[in-house]
């Protein structure tokens, strides 16, 4: 597994797409900062928890992860790794780990850029509490769902275009489907359990402890589901 | 059919009843082959015969429906670390140079910088500098694919149509490379190719595969004996010559083909046939021995 991770690291950071997407994320972060600070300077705590949700990292990941994963499948690198004795499980998990490491690095970098820009524009962070930091950490945890969901669609479709489209559209369509289901079963809170709503909540407000717990548990569940489904597909796949 | 040759008989690859079914279609059907250390095994078959499926199944890229494949004496997947492969198209990163490609793949396949330089020189890519792989010709890409397969000093190289797209000079270079690696470094090869005459120059053993089934497995020496020798006769009146010679030759051994008379298995009677024709007033304008080529043997085998 160590050699696979070393390979993933070297391969990932040799790809132009990584750097382009990173720069785009930083650009969106600064753009978000500009728009937030346009006119009246926002409160530090509101600005703080809005940095990550405003950097469009979810869209960037939904595009980048399928590009990285499907390119490898297209050029046959995964089949050659299998041919050299590496298990499908280890290959998949090395990609999941490295993709999430990249996401964490970019999220933290964007966060720091956002904070720095805010400081330059006069945002004061003196009222930041542990819960604001928890919001930011949970947002990063939720981004893991996007990474793992994109990997799942990449493994399932084996096509860059379909995987990107699915990674963007399917999560966005599900809230509408859930709202339809809510009308049928007369339960109003169903869409609150889909991860897209988590980002909205975390990016706007400090939440109650029970809501943090709910978000944490369901993020864990969604990550587990996507990782498991990806593993089941790749385990049976012929290359 | 296979005679044990006097050489190192360590078995490098052995399949027993290897099968792969896609629904009702049998892409591989009970294929059992043995490749010994030092062999250059030529796997021959038409398009869609199952050559690539066989190679992929041996390597675990495709999961077998039934049967087993042992690499270097066991089913342990870790033994595949000593196998290099080039299957279908070369798996390379187009945005990187040849050297960078090898450096990345060396993380998982092994190999130092010195090994990388040696391999690049071996495959003739030592002087391509920083040119990106996406700008390589097809032949250069094939060579880079072979270079990647050579990382980690493999004991067995599985090459699927390695000389596809190469010019004659490139074909010769790859052929010389295969012979060098086989003779000097003891690498065993499993190679599939449509260019049968090229394969015929280097292979020590052949497997003929058709519709997923192994038809025949022969050594190079046995194949040489099996490839039929024929006498080709051309005259001013071939029909008359054919009718005449039918009186002297077994009917199964004589045919009237493409305006020639062909006689099998009687190459020691060539002078006798010439005398018969001349004495009967049939002028001979063509008379020679010809051995069946590997291509002709293959076409006869698979249709």
Coordinates of C-alpha atoms in Angstrom, one line a residue:
Chain A
X1 CA 0.0 0.0 0.0
X2 CA 2.9 2.3 0.8
X3 CA 4.2 2.1 -2.8
X4 CA 0.8 2.7 -4.2
X5 CA 0.4 5.8 -2.1
X6 CA 3.8 7.0 -3.2
X7 CA 2.8 6.4 -6.8
X8 CA -0.5 8.2 -6.3
X9 CA 1.2 11.2 -4.7
X10 CA 3.8 11.5 -7.5
X11 CA 1.2 10.9 -10.2
X12 CA -1.4 13.3 -8.8
X13 CA 1.0 16.2 -8.3
X14 CA 2.5 15.7 -11.8
X15 CA -0.9 16.4 -13.3
X16 CA -1.6 19.8 -14.7
X17 CA -5.3 19.6 -13.9
X18 CA -4.5 19.6 -10.1
X19 CA -2.8 22.9 -10.3
X20 CA -5.4 24.5 -12.6
X21 CA -8.2 23.3 -10.3
X22 CA -6.3 24.5 -7.2
X23 CA -5.8 28.0 -8.7
X24 CA -9.5 28.1 -9.7
X25 CA -10.4 27.2 -6.1
X26 CA -8.2 30.0 -4.7
X27 CA -9.6 32.4 -7.3
X28 CA -13.2 31.5 -6.2
X29 CA -12.1 32.0 -2.6
X30 CA -10.9 35.5 -3.2
X31 CA -13.9 36.2 -5.4
X32 CA -16.1 35.1 -2.5
X33 CA -14.1 37.4 -0.2
X34 CA -14.5 40.3 -2.5
X35 CA -18.3 39.8 -2.8
X36 CA -18.6 39.3 1.0
X37 CA -16.7 42.4 1.8
X38 CA -18.3 44.5 -0.9
X39 CA -19.9 47.4 1.0
X40 CA -20.2 46.7 4.7
X41 CA -17.4 44.5 6.2
X42 CA -19.1 41.4 7.5
X43 CA -18.9 40.0 11.0
X44 CA -15.8 37.8 11.4
X45 CA -17.8 34.7 12.5
X46 CA -20.2 34.9 9.6
X47 CA -17.3 35.4 7.1
X48 CA -15.3 32.7 8.8
X49 CA -17.9 29.9 8.3
X50 CA -18.8 31.1 4.8
X51 CA -15.2 30.8 3.4
X52 CA -15.3 27.1 2.4
X53 CA -18.8 27.0 1.1
X54 CA -18.1 30.0 -1.1
X55 CA -15.0 28.6 -2.8
X56 CA -16.9 26.3 -5.1
X57 CA -14.7 23.4 -4.1
X58 CA -17.6 21.0 -4.4
X59 CA -17.9 21.8 -8.1
X60 CA -14.2 21.7 -8.6
X61 CA -13.9 18.3 -7.0
X62 CA -16.9 16.9 -8.9
X63 CA -15.0 17.8 -12.1
X64 CA -11.4 17.0 -11.1
X65 CA -11.8 13.6 -9.4
X66 CA -13.5 12.0 -12.4
X67 CA -10.8 13.5 -14.7
X68 CA -8.1 12.0 -12.6
X69 CA -9.8 8.6 -12.0
X70 CA -11.2 8.1 -15.5
X71 CA -8.0 9.2 -17.2
X72 CA -6.2 6.4 -15.4
X73 CA -8.8 3.9 -16.5
X74 CA -8.7 5.2 -20.1
X75 CA -5.0 4.8 -20.4
X76 CA -5.0 1.4 -18.8
X77 CA -2.8 2.2 -15.7
X78 CA -5.2 0.4 -13.3
X79 CA -5.2 -2.8 -15.4
X80 CA -1.4 -2.8 -15.5
X81 CA -1.3 -2.3 -11.7
X82 CA -3.6 -5.3 -11.3
X83 CA -1.4 -7.2 -13.7
X84 CA 1.5 -6.5 -11.4
X85 CA -0.2 -8.1 -8.5
X86 CA -1.8 -5.2 -6.7
X87 CA -5.2 -5.9 -5.4
X88 CA -8.3 -4.0 -6.7
X89 CA -9.0 -3.1 -3.0
X90 CA -5.6 -1.5 -2.4
X91 CA -5.6 0.3 -5.8
X92 CA -9.1 1.8 -5.0
X93 CA -8.2 2.7 -1.4
X94 CA -4.9 4.4 -2.4
X95 CA -6.9 6.6 -4.8
X96 CA -9.5 7.4 -2.2
X97 CA -6.9 8.3 0.3
X98 CA -4.8 10.5 -2.0
X99 CA -7.9 12.2 -3.5
X100 CA -9.1 13.0 0.1
X101 CA -5.6 14.2 1.1
X102 CA -5.6 16.5 -1.9
X103 CA -9.1 17.8 -1.0
X104 CA -8.0 18.5 2.6
X105 CA -4.9 20.3 1.4
X106 CA -6.8 22.5 -1.0
X107 CA -9.7 23.1 1.5
X108 CA -7.2 24.2 4.2
X109 CA -5.2 26.4 1.7
X110 CA -8.4 28.0 0.5
X111 CA -9.5 28.6 4.1
X112 CA -6.2 30.3 4.9
X113 CA -6.4 32.4 1.8
X114 CA -9.9 33.4 2.7
X115 CA -8.9 34.3 6.2
X116 CA -5.9 36.3 5.0
X117 CA -8.1 38.2 2.5
X118 CA -10.6 38.9 5.2
X119 CA -7.9 40.3 7.4
X120 CA -6.6 42.5 4.7
X121 CA -10.1 43.9 4.2
X122 CA -10.6 44.5 7.9
X123 CA -12.6 41.5 9.0
X124 CA -12.2 40.9 12.7
X125 CA -12.0 37.3 13.9
X126 CA -12.0 38.1 17.7
X127 CA -15.5 36.5 18.1
X128 CA -14.5 33.1 16.6
X129 CA -15.4 30.2 18.9
X130 CA -14.8 26.5 18.9
X131 CA -18.2 26.0 17.2
X132 CA -17.1 28.1 14.2
X133 CA -14.0 26.0 13.8
X134 CA -16.2 22.9 14.2
X135 CA -18.3 24.2 11.3
X136 CA -15.2 24.5 9.1
X137 CA -13.9 21.1 10.0
X138 CA -17.3 19.5 9.3
X139 CA -17.5 21.2 6.0
X140 CA -14.2 19.6 5.1
X141 CA -15.6 16.2 6.3
X142 CA -18.7 16.8 4.1
X143 CA -16.4 17.5 1.1
X144 CA -15.1 13.9 1.6
X145 CA -18.6 12.8 0.5
X146 CA -18.1 14.7 -2.8
X147 CA -14.7 13.1 -3.4
X148 CA -16.0 9.6 -2.6
X149 CA -19.2 10.1 -4.6
X150 CA -17.2 11.3 -7.6
X151 CA -15.0 8.2 -7.3
X152 CA -18.1 6.0 -7.2
X153 CA -19.5 7.5 -10.4
X154 CA -16.1 7.2 -12.1
X155 CA -15.9 3.5 -11.2
X156 CA -19.5 3.0 -12.2
X157 CA -19.5 4.9 -15.6
X158 CA -15.8 4.6 -16.6
X159 CA -16.4 7.8 -18.6
X160 CA -15.1 11.2 -17.7
X161 CA -18.1 13.0 -19.2
X162 CA -20.7 10.8 -17.5
X163 CA -18.9 10.7 -14.2
X164 CA -18.6 14.5 -14.1
X165 CA -22.2 15.0 -15.1
X166 CA -23.4 12.4 -12.5
X167 CA -21.2 13.9 -9.8
X168 CA -22.7 17.3 -10.3
X169 CA -26.3 16.5 -11.2
X170 CA -27.2 13.5 -9.1
X171 CA -26.5 15.2 -5.7
X172 CA -28.3 18.3 -6.9
X173 CA -31.4 16.5 -8.1
X174 CA -31.8 14.3 -5.0
X175 CA -33.1 17.2 -2.8
X176 CA -35.9 17.8 -5.3
X177 CA -36.7 14.1 -5.3
X178 CA -36.6 14.1 -1.5
X179 CA -39.0 17.0 -1.3
X180 CA -41.4 15.1 -3.5
X181 CA -41.2 12.1 -1.2
X182 CA -41.7 14.4 1.8
X183 CA -45.1 15.5 0.3
X184 CA -46.1 11.8 -0.2
X185 CA -45.0 10.6 3.3
X186 CA -45.8 13.8 5.0
X187 CA -42.4 14.1 6.7
X188 CA -40.9 17.5 6.3
X189 CA -37.3 17.1 7.2
X190 CA -36.2 14.4 4.8
X191 CA -34.1 16.7 2.6
X192 CA -32.2 17.9 5.7
X193 CA -30.6 14.5 5.8
X194 CA -29.0 14.8 2.4
X195 CA -25.5 16.1 2.4
X196 CA -26.1 19.0 0.1
X197 CA -28.2 20.7 2.9
X198 CA -25.3 20.1 5.3
X199 CA -23.1 22.6 3.4
X200 CA -25.9 25.1 3.4
X201 CA -26.4 24.8 7.2
X202 CA -22.7 24.8 8.0
X203 CA -21.9 27.7 5.8
X204 CA -24.5 30.0 7.3
X205 CA -25.1 29.3 11.0
X206 CA -23.8 28.0 14.2
X207 CA -25.8 24.9 14.9
X208 CA -27.1 23.0 17.9
X209 CA -25.0 20.0 19.2
X210 CA -27.7 17.6 18.0
X211 CA -27.4 19.0 14.4
X212 CA -23.6 18.6 14.5
X213 CA -24.1 15.0 15.6
X214 CA -26.6 14.4 12.8
X215 CA -24.3 15.9 10.2
X216 CA -21.3 13.9 11.5
X217 CA -23.1 10.6 11.6
X218 CA -24.8 11.0 8.2
X219 CA -21.5 12.2 6.6
X220 CA -19.9 9.0 8.0
X221 CA -22.8 6.9 6.6
X222 CA -22.6 8.5 3.1
X223 CA -18.9 8.1 2.9
X224 CA -19.2 4.5 3.9
X225 CA -21.9 3.9 1.3
X226 CA -20.0 5.4 -1.6
X227 CA -16.7 3.7 -0.6
X228 CA -18.4 0.3 -0.2
X229 CA -20.3 0.7 -3.5
X230 CA -17.1 1.6 -5.3
X231 CA -15.3 -1.4 -3.8
X232 CA -18.1 -3.8 -4.8
X233 CA -18.0 -2.5 -8.4
X234 CA -14.3 -2.5 -8.8
X235 CA -14.0 -6.0 -7.2
X236 CA -16.1 -7.6 -9.9
X237 CA -14.9 -5.5 -12.8
X238 CA -12.9 -6.9 -15.7
X239 CA -10.3 -4.5 -17.1
Chain B
X1 CA 2.7 -33.6 -28.7
X2 CA 5.2 -31.6 -26.7
X3 CA 8.6 -33.1 -26.4
X4 CA 10.5 -32.1 -23.3
X5 CA 13.5 -30.3 -24.6
X6 CA 16.9 -30.5 -22.9
X7 CA 16.9 -27.1 -21.1
X8 CA 15.9 -25.6 -17.8
X9 CA 12.4 -26.9 -17.3
X10 CA 11.3 -24.5 -14.5
X11 CA 7.7 -23.7 -15.2
X12 CA 7.1 -20.0 -15.3
X13 CA 3.5 -20.0 -16.3
X14 CA 1.0 -22.8 -16.2
X15 CA -2.7 -22.7 -16.9
X16 CA -5.1 -25.6 -16.2
X17 CA -8.5 -25.5 -17.8
X18 CA -8.6 -21.7 -17.9
X19 CA -12.0 -20.5 -19.0
X20 CA -13.7 -17.2 -19.3
X21 CA -17.4 -16.9 -20.2
X22 CA -19.4 -13.8 -20.9
X23 CA -22.9 -15.1 -20.6
X24 CA -23.2 -17.8 -23.2
X25 CA -20.1 -16.7 -25.1
X26 CA -17.0 -18.6 -24.3
X27 CA -14.1 -16.2 -24.8
X28 CA -11.7 -18.8 -23.3
X29 CA -12.6 -22.5 -23.1
X30 CA -10.5 -24.8 -21.1
X31 CA -7.1 -23.5 -22.1
X32 CA -4.1 -25.3 -20.6
X33 CA -0.6 -24.2 -21.6
X34 CA 2.8 -24.5 -20.0
X35 CA 5.6 -22.0 -20.5
X36 CA 9.0 -23.0 -19.3
X37 CA 11.8 -20.7 -18.2
X38 CA 13.7 -19.4 -21.2
X39 CA 10.8 -20.0 -23.6
X40 CA 9.7 -17.4 -26.1
X41 CA 6.1 -18.6 -26.4
X42 CA 4.2 -17.3 -29.4
X43 CA 0.4 -17.2 -29.0
X44 CA -1.2 -17.3 -32.4
X45 CA -4.8 -16.7 -33.3
X46 CA -7.2 -14.7 -35.4
X47 CA -8.7 -11.4 -34.3
X48 CA -11.1 -12.3 -31.5
X49 CA -9.6 -15.7 -31.0
X50 CA -9.0 -15.1 -27.3
X51 CA -5.3 -14.2 -27.2
X52 CA -5.7 -10.9 -25.3
X53 CA -8.4 -12.4 -23.0
X54 CA -6.0 -15.2 -22.2
X55 CA -3.2 -12.9 -21.3
X56 CA -5.5 -10.6 -19.2
X57 CA -6.9 -13.7 -17.4
X58 CA -3.4 -14.9 -16.5
X59 CA -2.6 -11.5 -15.2
X60 CA -5.8 -11.1 -13.1
X61 CA -7.1 -8.2 -15.1
X62 CA -10.0 -10.4 -16.2
X63 CA -11.4 -12.8 -13.6
X64 CA -11.5 -16.4 -14.8
X65 CA -14.8 -18.3 -14.8
X66 CA -12.9 -21.4 -14.0
X67 CA -9.5 -23.0 -14.1
X68 CA -6.2 -21.9 -12.6
X69 CA -3.1 -20.0 -13.6
X70 CA 0.1 -20.4 -11.8
X71 CA 2.8 -17.9 -12.2
X72 CA 6.3 -18.9 -11.1
X73 CA 5.0 -22.0 -9.5
X74 CA 2.1 -20.7 -7.4
X75 CA -1.2 -18.9 -7.3
X76 CA 0.2 -16.2 -5.0
X77 CA -0.7 -12.8 -6.7
X78 CA 2.5 -11.4 -5.3
X79 CA 4.4 -13.5 -7.9
X80 CA 2.9 -11.1 -10.5
X81 CA 5.4 -8.5 -9.2
X82 CA 7.9 -10.4 -11.3
X83 CA 5.8 -10.2 -14.4
X84 CA 5.9 -7.3 -16.8
X85 CA 3.1 -6.8 -19.4
X86 CA 2.1 -4.7 -22.4
X87 CA -1.5 -5.5 -23.0
X88 CA -3.5 -3.8 -25.9
X89 CA -2.2 -0.2 -26.0
X90 CA 0.7 1.1 -23.9
X91 CA -0.4 2.6 -20.6
X92 CA 1.5 5.8 -20.5
X93 CA 0.9 9.4 -19.3
X94 CA 0.9 11.5 -22.4
X95 CA 1.7 14.7 -20.6
X96 CA 5.0 13.4 -19.3
X97 CA 8.3 12.6 -20.9
X98 CA 9.5 9.0 -21.2
X99 CA 11.8 9.3 -18.2
X100 CA 9.1 10.9 -16.0
X101 CA 6.7 8.1 -17.0
X102 CA 9.3 5.5 -15.9
X103 CA 10.0 7.4 -12.7
X104 CA 6.3 7.4 -11.7
X105 CA 5.8 3.8 -12.5
X106 CA 9.0 2.8 -10.7
X107 CA 7.2 3.8 -7.5
X108 CA 5.1 0.7 -7.9
X109 CA 7.1 -1.6 -10.1
X110 CA 10.6 -0.9 -8.7
X111 CA 13.7 0.4 -10.3
X112 CA 16.4 3.0 -9.6
X113 CA 17.4 6.0 -11.7
X114 CA 20.2 3.9 -13.1
X115 CA 17.7 1.1 -14.1
X116 CA 15.5 3.7 -15.7
X117 CA 18.4 5.0 -17.8
X118 CA 19.5 1.5 -18.8
X119 CA 15.9 0.5 -19.8
X120 CA 15.4 3.7 -21.9
X121 CA 18.7 3.0 -23.8
X122 CA 17.7 -0.7 -24.2
X123 CA 14.4 0.2 -25.9
X124 CA 16.0 3.0 -28.0
X125 CA 14.4 5.9 -26.1
X126 CA 17.6 7.1 -24.4
X127 CA 17.8 10.3 -26.4
X128 CA 14.2 11.6 -26.6
X129 CA 14.9 14.1 -23.8
X130 CA 11.9 16.0 -22.4
X131 CA 9.6 15.3 -25.3
X132 CA 6.1 14.5 -24.0
X133 CA 4.9 11.0 -24.6
X134 CA 1.7 12.3 -26.4
X135 CA 4.0 13.6 -29.2
X136 CA 5.6 10.1 -29.7
X137 CA 5.0 8.1 -32.8
X138 CA 3.2 4.8 -32.4
X139 CA 6.4 2.9 -32.4
X140 CA 7.9 5.0 -29.7
X141 CA 4.8 4.6 -27.6
X142 CA 5.1 0.8 -28.0
X143 CA 8.7 1.0 -26.9
X144 CA 7.8 3.1 -23.9
X145 CA 5.2 0.5 -23.0
X146 CA 7.8 -2.2 -23.2
X147 CA 10.2 -0.1 -21.1
X148 CA 7.5 0.2 -18.4
X149 CA 7.0 -3.5 -18.5
X150 CA 10.7 -4.0 -18.0
X151 CA 10.7 -2.1 -14.7
X152 CA 11.5 -4.3 -11.7
X153 CA 13.5 -6.8 -13.7
X154 CA 10.6 -9.1 -14.5
X155 CA 11.2 -12.8 -15.0
X156 CA 8.3 -13.1 -17.4
X157 CA 7.2 -10.6 -20.0
X158 CA 3.7 -10.8 -21.5
X159 CA 3.5 -8.8 -24.7
X160 CA 0.3 -8.4 -26.6
X161 CA 1.1 -7.6 -30.2
X162 CA 4.3 -5.7 -29.3
X163 CA 5.3 -4.9 -32.9
X164 CA 2.0 -3.4 -34.0
X165 CA 2.5 -0.2 -35.8
X166 CA 6.3 -0.5 -36.0
X167 CA 8.2 0.1 -39.1
X168 CA 10.6 -2.6 -40.3
X169 CA 13.6 -1.1 -38.5
X170 CA 11.5 -0.8 -35.3
X171 CA 10.4 -4.4 -35.7
X172 CA 14.0 -5.5 -36.0
X173 CA 14.9 -3.5 -32.9
X174 CA 12.2 -5.1 -30.8
X175 CA 13.0 -8.5 -32.1
X176 CA 16.7 -8.0 -31.2
X177 CA 15.6 -6.7 -27.8
X178 CA 13.5 -9.8 -27.1
X179 CA 16.3 -12.1 -28.2
X180 CA 18.8 -10.1 -26.0
X181 CA 16.6 -10.2 -22.9
X182 CA 15.9 -13.9 -23.5
X183 CA 19.4 -15.0 -24.1
X184 CA 21.4 -12.6 -21.8
X185 CA 19.0 -11.9 -19.0
X186 CA 17.0 -15.1 -19.0
X187 CA 13.7 -13.4 -19.5
X188 CA 10.8 -15.7 -20.5
X189 CA 8.3 -14.3 -23.0
X190 CA 4.7 -14.8 -23.9
X191 CA 4.0 -12.9 -27.1
X192 CA 1.0 -12.7 -29.3
X193 CA 1.3 -11.3 -32.8
X194 CA -0.4 -11.3 -36.2
X195 CA 2.9 -10.9 -37.9
X196 CA 3.5 -14.6 -38.0
X197 CA 6.7 -14.6 -40.0
X198 CA 8.2 -12.2 -37.4
X199 CA 7.1 -14.4 -34.6
X200 CA 8.5 -17.4 -36.5
X201 CA 12.0 -15.9 -36.3
X202 CA 12.1 -15.8 -32.5
X203 CA 9.5 -18.1 -30.9
X204 CA 10.7 -21.4 -29.3
X205 CA 7.1 -22.7 -28.7
X206 CA 3.7 -21.9 -30.2
X207 CA 0.2 -22.1 -29.1
X208 CA -2.6 -21.9 -31.7
X209 CA -5.8 -20.5 -30.3
X210 CA -9.1 -20.2 -32.0
X211 CA -12.6 -19.3 -30.7
X212 CA -11.2 -19.4 -27.2
X213 CA -9.8 -22.9 -27.5
X214 CA -6.2 -24.1 -27.6
X215 CA -6.0 -26.1 -30.8
X216 CA -2.4 -27.1 -30.6
X217 CA 0.8 -26.5 -28.7
X218 CA 4.1 -27.2 -30.4
X219 CA 7.7 -26.4 -30.1
X220 CA 9.5 -24.6 -32.8
X221 CA 11.3 -27.8 -33.9
X222 CA 8.1 -29.8 -34.0
X223 CA 6.5 -27.0 -36.1
X224 CA 9.3 -27.0 -38.5
X225 CA 8.7 -30.7 -39.1
X226 CA 4.9 -30.3 -39.3
X227 CA 5.0 -27.5 -41.9
X228 CA 4.5 -29.4 -45.1
X229 CA 7.0 -29.5 -47.8
X230 CA 5.6 -29.3 -51.3
X231 CA 6.8 -29.6 -54.9
X232 CA 5.4 -26.9 -57.1
X233 CA 5.2 -27.7 -60.8
X234 CA 4.3 -25.3 -63.6
X235 CA 4.0 -26.4 -67.2
X236 CA 2.5 -25.2 -70.5
X237 CA -0.4 -27.6 -69.9
X238 CA -1.0 -27.9 -66.2
X239 CA -4.2 -29.9 -66.5
X240 CA -2.5 -32.5 -68.7
X241 CA 0.5 -32.6 -66.2
X242 CA -1.9 -33.0 -63.3
X243 CA -3.8 -35.8 -65.0
X244 CA -0.5 -37.6 -65.8
X245 CA 1.0 -37.3 -62.4
X246 CA -2.2 -38.5 -60.7
X247 CA -1.1 -42.0 -62.0
X248 CA 2.2 -41.8 -60.0
X249 CA 1.1 -39.9 -56.8
X250 CA -1.4 -40.7 -54.1
X251 CA -4.6 -38.8 -54.8
X252 CA -4.5 -37.2 -51.3
X253 CA -1.1 -35.7 -52.0
X254 CA -1.6 -34.0 -55.3
X255 CA -3.7 -30.9 -56.1
X256 CA -4.3 -28.6 -59.0
X257 CA -4.1 -25.1 -57.4
X258 CA -3.7 -21.6 -58.9
X259 CA -2.5 -23.0 -62.2
X260 CA 0.2 -25.0 -60.5
X261 CA 0.4 -28.7 -59.7
X262 CA 1.3 -29.2 -56.0
X263 CA 2.5 -32.4 -54.6
X264 CA 2.9 -33.0 -50.9
X265 CA 5.4 -35.1 -49.0
X266 CA 7.3 -36.3 -52.0
X267 CA 10.2 -33.9 -52.2
X268 CA 12.7 -36.7 -52.8
X269 CA 11.0 -37.6 -56.1
X270 CA 11.3 -34.1 -57.8
X271 CA 13.7 -35.4 -60.5
X272 CA 11.4 -38.4 -61.2
X273 CA 8.4 -36.1 -61.8
X274 CA 10.4 -33.9 -64.0
X275 CA 11.5 -36.9 -66.1
X276 CA 7.9 -38.2 -66.3
X277 CA 6.6 -34.9 -67.6
X278 CA 9.4 -34.4 -70.1
X279 CA 9.2 -37.9 -71.5
X280 CA 5.5 -37.3 -72.1
X281 CA 6.1 -34.1 -74.0
X282 CA 5.0 -31.7 -71.3
X283 CA 7.4 -28.8 -71.1
X284 CA 8.2 -27.8 -67.6
X285 CA 8.7 -24.1 -66.9
X286 CA 8.6 -24.2 -63.1
X287 CA 9.7 -26.8 -60.6
X288 CA 10.8 -26.3 -57.0
X289 CA 10.4 -27.3 -53.4
X290 CA 8.6 -25.1 -51.0
X291 CA 8.0 -25.4 -47.3
X292 CA 4.8 -24.3 -45.8
X293 CA 5.2 -21.0 -44.0
X294 CA 3.9 -20.4 -40.4
X295 CA 1.2 -18.3 -41.9
X296 CA 0.0 -21.0 -44.2
X297 CA 0.1 -23.5 -41.3
X298 CA -1.9 -21.1 -39.2
X299 CA -4.5 -20.6 -41.9
X300 CA -4.8 -24.3 -42.4
X301 CA -5.2 -24.7 -38.6
X302 CA -7.8 -22.1 -37.9
X303 CA -9.4 -21.7 -41.3

